[in-house]
Amino acid sequence: MSRTQRAPAPPGALGIAAEPTDLLTYLSDLQAWLDARRADLDRLDSAARQSGTEGVTADVVLALTLWQAVRTRTDELVTVWDSGRADAVARERMSQLIWGRLGGDPATSLLSLVDAARLCDAQADQLAARLSFDPHAADVTARLRSLAAGLVRAEDAALASADTEDDAVVARLRDRLARLRSDAARGADITGPLAALEDETARTERDLIVATARRRSLAKDRDRAVALRSTLADRAPVLSQVAERCRREIADPRGSRSRTWPGSARYRPNPTTSRRTSSGWAPSNGRWRGWRTPTPRPCASAPSCAIASRS
């Protein structure tokens, strides 16, 4: 018999507005039941096709039809619920949708949502009994297969990391999987230990993948740093020459430049911006830009110089 959770108990009654908290709980439980029951029916359908038992296909179709009717009515309930904004009139409408007839398909038109959900549970149990099939056993087999695939990926990641500690962690997980398979073969219920091993395997695989990606990123950064260092080392002589030239011509210009005295080509006046005076060139705007003949100073011994000039 199927061990899937049963359909939840509905709140309120026909023509009575249920409480918002009761409706929210019912909708949440109904959504979870729909997901679990659909997975159960899919496994039963697969087992029915493989068994070749006559008369099972019609029962599977009926169970799926009931499930689809409940699914459609649940979508209508969610629409009327409007994320909790349903008032008293809307909640009374939800009670009608829960307890009223489904309509539509002739196979379910005379049933209410509550009856269709209960009948779907009963039909699934009957199918499991006829097929001598436990859907959860098949689920355990599929989970073991998926867990083995995850361990293979973890082993590959551990080999890429070249870390003995990672190899030891994956080896311990592999031993636990072997023990679970042995217990399942003896008929033990391994649901709890299997869930714990699935979580640990997924966490280990994630950590190994992240560590591998981080190592690759660090290796790329190291290669870029080495290439940049080589480039800078090649540019070092040129940069040293530029720095030395800047020191000579900017930081210590007097040591590298020869003095240029007035009268040379550097200090010649510009005729277009200067004017001629009696004592030399003067700028046209009143500011000095060229060489100007200095005024001679008087001699210290003026009388003697005058006498000498007369003679």
Coordinates of C-alpha atoms in Angstrom, one line a residue:
M1 CA 0.0 0.0 0.0
S2 CA 1.2 3.5 -0.8
R3 CA 2.6 5.4 2.1
T4 CA 2.2 8.8 0.5
Q5 CA 0.5 11.5 2.6
R6 CA -3.2 11.6 2.5
A7 CA -5.4 14.4 1.2
P8 CA -5.8 17.2 3.8
A9 CA -9.1 17.7 5.8
P10 CA -11.1 20.6 4.3
P11 CA -12.2 23.6 6.4
G12 CA -15.7 25.0 6.9
A13 CA -18.8 23.7 5.2
L14 CA -21.0 24.5 2.2
G15 CA -22.3 28.0 2.4
I16 CA -20.1 29.0 5.4
A17 CA -17.1 31.2 5.0
A18 CA -14.0 29.5 6.5
E19 CA -11.5 31.3 8.6
P20 CA -8.5 32.8 6.6
T21 CA -5.9 30.8 8.7
D22 CA -7.7 27.6 8.0
L23 CA -8.0 28.3 4.3
L24 CA -4.3 29.1 4.1
T25 CA -3.3 25.9 5.9
Y26 CA -5.6 23.9 3.7
L27 CA -4.2 25.4 0.5
S28 CA -0.6 24.8 1.5
D29 CA -1.4 21.1 2.5
L30 CA -3.4 20.6 -0.7
Q31 CA -0.5 21.9 -2.9
A32 CA 2.0 19.5 -1.1
W33 CA -0.5 16.6 -1.5
L34 CA -0.9 17.3 -5.2
D35 CA 2.9 17.2 -5.8
A36 CA 3.4 14.0 -3.8
R37 CA 0.4 12.2 -5.3
R38 CA 1.5 13.1 -8.9
A39 CA 5.0 11.7 -8.3
D40 CA 3.3 8.5 -6.8
L41 CA 1.0 8.2 -9.8
D42 CA 3.9 8.6 -12.3
R43 CA 5.8 5.8 -10.6
L44 CA 2.7 3.6 -10.7
D45 CA 2.2 4.4 -14.3
S46 CA 5.7 3.3 -15.1
A47 CA 5.4 0.1 -13.2
A48 CA 2.0 -0.7 -14.9
R49 CA 3.6 -0.3 -18.3
Q50 CA 6.5 -2.5 -17.4
S51 CA 4.4 -5.2 -15.7
G52 CA 2.0 -5.8 -18.7
T53 CA -0.9 -6.6 -16.3
E54 CA -4.3 -6.4 -18.0
G55 CA -6.9 -3.9 -16.8
V56 CA -4.4 -1.7 -15.0
T57 CA -4.2 1.1 -17.7
A58 CA -7.9 2.1 -17.1
D59 CA -7.3 2.4 -13.4
V60 CA -4.2 4.5 -14.0
V61 CA -6.1 6.8 -16.3
L62 CA -8.9 7.2 -13.7
A63 CA -6.5 8.1 -11.0
L64 CA -4.8 10.7 -13.2
T65 CA -8.2 12.1 -14.2
L66 CA -9.1 12.5 -10.5
W67 CA -5.8 14.2 -9.8
Q68 CA -6.2 16.6 -12.7
A69 CA -9.7 17.5 -11.5
V70 CA -8.4 18.3 -8.1
R71 CA -5.5 20.3 -9.6
T72 CA -7.9 22.4 -11.7
R73 CA -10.1 23.2 -8.7
T74 CA -7.1 24.1 -6.6
D75 CA -6.0 26.6 -9.2
E76 CA -9.4 28.2 -8.9
L77 CA -9.1 28.3 -5.1
V78 CA -5.8 30.0 -5.4
T79 CA -7.2 32.6 -7.8
V80 CA -10.1 33.4 -5.4
W81 CA -7.8 33.5 -2.4
D82 CA -5.8 36.2 -4.1
S83 CA -2.7 35.9 -1.9
G84 CA -4.8 36.4 1.3
R85 CA -6.9 39.4 0.1
A86 CA -10.1 37.4 0.0
D87 CA -13.0 39.0 1.9
A88 CA -15.9 37.2 3.5
V89 CA -17.8 36.9 0.2
A90 CA -14.7 35.4 -1.5
R91 CA -14.1 33.0 1.4
E92 CA -17.7 31.8 1.1
R93 CA -17.1 31.3 -2.6
M94 CA -14.0 29.2 -1.7
S95 CA -16.2 27.0 0.5
Q96 CA -18.5 26.4 -2.5
L97 CA -15.5 25.5 -4.6
I98 CA -14.3 23.0 -1.9
W99 CA -17.6 21.4 -1.1
G100 CA -19.5 21.9 -4.4
R101 CA -19.5 19.6 -7.5
L102 CA -16.5 19.7 -9.8
G103 CA -18.5 19.6 -13.1
G104 CA -16.7 19.3 -16.4
D105 CA -15.4 15.8 -17.1
P106 CA -18.2 13.2 -16.8
A107 CA -16.0 11.0 -14.7
T108 CA -15.7 13.7 -12.0
S109 CA -18.7 16.0 -12.6
L110 CA -20.7 14.6 -9.6
L111 CA -17.8 14.7 -7.2
S112 CA -16.7 17.4 -4.9
L113 CA -13.1 18.4 -4.4
V114 CA -13.0 16.5 -1.1
D115 CA -14.4 13.3 -2.7
A116 CA -12.2 13.5 -5.7
A117 CA -9.0 13.8 -3.5
R118 CA -10.1 10.8 -1.3
L119 CA -11.0 8.7 -4.3
C120 CA -7.6 9.5 -5.9
D121 CA -5.9 8.2 -2.7
A122 CA -8.0 5.0 -2.7
Q123 CA -7.3 4.4 -6.4
A124 CA -3.6 4.8 -5.9
D125 CA -3.6 2.3 -3.0
Q126 CA -5.6 -0.2 -5.2
L127 CA -3.1 0.1 -8.0
A128 CA -0.2 -0.4 -5.7
A129 CA -1.8 -3.5 -4.3
R130 CA -2.6 -5.0 -7.7
L131 CA 0.9 -4.4 -9.0
S132 CA 2.5 -5.6 -5.7
F133 CA 4.5 -2.4 -6.0
D134 CA 5.7 0.0 -3.4
P135 CA 6.3 3.4 -5.2
H136 CA 8.7 4.4 -2.4
A137 CA 10.9 1.4 -3.0
A138 CA 11.3 2.5 -6.6
D139 CA 11.9 5.9 -5.3
V140 CA 14.7 4.6 -3.1
T141 CA 16.3 2.8 -6.0
A142 CA 16.2 6.0 -8.1
R143 CA 17.7 8.0 -5.3
L144 CA 20.5 5.5 -4.8
R145 CA 21.3 5.7 -8.5
S146 CA 21.3 9.5 -8.3
L147 CA 23.4 9.4 -5.2
A148 CA 26.0 7.1 -6.9
A149 CA 26.2 9.6 -9.8
G150 CA 26.8 12.4 -7.4
L151 CA 29.6 10.5 -5.7
V152 CA 31.2 9.9 -9.1
R153 CA 31.2 13.6 -9.8
A154 CA 32.7 14.3 -6.3
E155 CA 35.4 11.7 -7.0
D156 CA 36.3 13.5 -10.3
A157 CA 36.5 16.8 -8.5
A158 CA 38.6 15.3 -5.7
L159 CA 41.1 13.9 -8.3
A160 CA 41.3 17.3 -10.0
S161 CA 42.2 18.9 -6.6
A162 CA 45.0 16.4 -6.0
D163 CA 44.2 16.6 -2.2
T164 CA 44.4 13.4 -0.2
E165 CA 42.0 14.7 2.4
D166 CA 39.3 15.2 -0.3
D167 CA 39.9 11.7 -1.5
A168 CA 39.4 10.4 2.0
V169 CA 36.1 12.3 2.4
V170 CA 34.7 10.9 -0.8
A171 CA 35.9 7.3 0.1
R172 CA 33.9 7.6 3.4
L173 CA 30.8 8.6 1.5
R174 CA 31.3 5.7 -0.9
D175 CA 31.5 3.3 2.1
R176 CA 28.3 4.7 3.6
L177 CA 26.5 4.2 0.2
A178 CA 27.6 0.6 0.1
R179 CA 26.2 0.0 3.6
L180 CA 22.9 1.6 2.6
R181 CA 22.6 -0.7 -0.4
S182 CA 23.3 -3.7 1.7
D183 CA 20.6 -2.7 4.2
A184 CA 18.1 -2.0 1.4
A185 CA 18.8 -5.5 0.0
R186 CA 18.0 -7.0 3.4
G187 CA 14.7 -5.1 3.5
A188 CA 15.6 -2.4 5.9
D189 CA 14.0 1.1 5.8
I190 CA 16.9 3.4 4.8
T191 CA 14.8 6.6 4.2
G192 CA 16.4 8.6 7.0
P193 CA 20.0 7.6 6.5
L194 CA 19.6 8.0 2.7
A195 CA 18.4 11.6 3.1
A196 CA 21.3 12.4 5.4
L197 CA 23.8 10.9 2.9
E198 CA 22.2 12.8 0.0
D199 CA 22.6 16.1 1.9
E200 CA 26.3 15.4 2.8
T201 CA 27.1 14.2 -0.7
A202 CA 25.6 17.3 -2.3
R203 CA 27.4 19.5 0.1
T204 CA 30.7 17.8 -0.5
E205 CA 30.3 17.9 -4.3
R206 CA 29.5 21.6 -4.1
D207 CA 32.5 22.4 -1.9
L208 CA 34.8 20.5 -4.2
I209 CA 33.5 22.2 -7.3
V210 CA 33.9 25.6 -5.6
A211 CA 37.5 24.8 -4.5
T212 CA 38.4 23.6 -8.0
A213 CA 37.0 26.8 -9.6
R214 CA 38.9 28.9 -7.0
R215 CA 42.2 27.1 -7.7
R216 CA 41.7 27.6 -11.4
S217 CA 41.0 31.3 -10.9
L218 CA 44.1 31.7 -8.7
A219 CA 46.2 29.9 -11.3
K220 CA 45.0 32.4 -14.0
D221 CA 45.7 35.3 -11.7
R222 CA 49.2 34.0 -11.1
D223 CA 49.9 33.6 -14.9
R224 CA 48.6 37.2 -15.4
A225 CA 50.9 38.5 -12.6
V226 CA 53.9 36.7 -14.0
A227 CA 53.2 38.1 -17.5
L228 CA 52.8 41.6 -16.1
R229 CA 56.0 41.3 -14.1
S230 CA 57.9 40.2 -17.3
T231 CA 56.5 43.2 -19.2
L232 CA 57.5 45.6 -16.5
A233 CA 60.9 44.1 -16.3
D234 CA 61.4 44.7 -20.0
R235 CA 60.3 48.3 -19.7
A236 CA 62.5 49.0 -16.7
P237 CA 65.6 50.2 -18.7
V238 CA 63.5 52.6 -20.8
L239 CA 61.7 54.0 -17.7
S240 CA 65.1 54.4 -16.0
Q241 CA 66.3 56.5 -18.9
V242 CA 63.2 58.7 -18.8
A243 CA 63.5 59.2 -15.1
E244 CA 67.2 60.2 -15.4
R245 CA 66.3 62.7 -18.2
C246 CA 63.6 64.2 -16.1
R247 CA 66.0 64.5 -13.2
R248 CA 68.6 66.3 -15.3
E249 CA 66.2 68.6 -17.2
I250 CA 63.5 69.3 -14.5
A251 CA 64.9 68.6 -11.1
D252 CA 68.4 70.0 -11.7
P253 CA 68.2 72.3 -14.8
R254 CA 71.3 74.4 -13.9
G255 CA 73.6 71.4 -14.0
S256 CA 72.5 70.4 -17.5
R257 CA 72.0 73.8 -19.2
S258 CA 74.6 76.3 -20.3
R259 CA 74.0 79.9 -19.4
T260 CA 72.9 82.2 -22.2
W261 CA 73.8 85.8 -21.8
P262 CA 72.1 88.9 -23.2
G263 CA 73.1 89.7 -26.7
S264 CA 72.9 86.1 -27.9
A265 CA 70.3 84.8 -30.3
R266 CA 68.1 83.7 -27.5
Y267 CA 67.7 87.3 -26.1
R268 CA 67.4 89.2 -29.4
P269 CA 64.3 91.5 -29.4
N270 CA 61.3 90.7 -31.6
P271 CA 60.7 93.6 -34.0
T272 CA 57.0 92.8 -34.3
T273 CA 56.4 93.3 -30.5
S274 CA 59.1 95.8 -29.6
R275 CA 60.0 99.4 -30.5
R276 CA 63.4 101.1 -30.9
T277 CA 64.5 103.6 -28.2
S278 CA 67.5 105.7 -27.8
S279 CA 69.1 103.3 -25.4
G280 CA 67.9 100.0 -27.0
W281 CA 64.8 97.9 -27.6
A282 CA 61.8 98.2 -25.4
P283 CA 58.5 96.3 -25.5
S284 CA 55.5 98.0 -27.1
N285 CA 53.2 97.1 -24.2
G286 CA 55.5 98.6 -21.6
R287 CA 56.9 95.3 -20.4
W288 CA 60.6 94.4 -21.0
R289 CA 61.2 91.5 -23.3
G290 CA 64.5 92.2 -25.0
W291 CA 68.1 93.3 -24.3
R292 CA 68.6 97.0 -23.4
T293 CA 71.8 98.9 -23.3
P294 CA 72.6 99.7 -19.7
T295 CA 73.2 103.4 -18.7
P296 CA 77.0 104.0 -17.9
R297 CA 77.7 104.9 -14.3
P298 CA 79.7 108.1 -13.5
C299 CA 83.4 107.7 -12.8
A300 CA 84.4 107.8 -9.1
S301 CA 87.1 110.4 -9.8
A302 CA 85.0 112.8 -11.9
P303 CA 87.4 115.8 -12.0
S304 CA 90.4 113.8 -13.0
C305 CA 88.4 112.1 -15.7
A306 CA 87.2 115.5 -17.0
I307 CA 90.8 116.8 -17.1
A308 CA 91.9 113.7 -18.8
S309 CA 89.2 114.1 -21.4
R310 CA 90.1 117.7 -22.1
S311 CA 93.8 116.8 -22.6

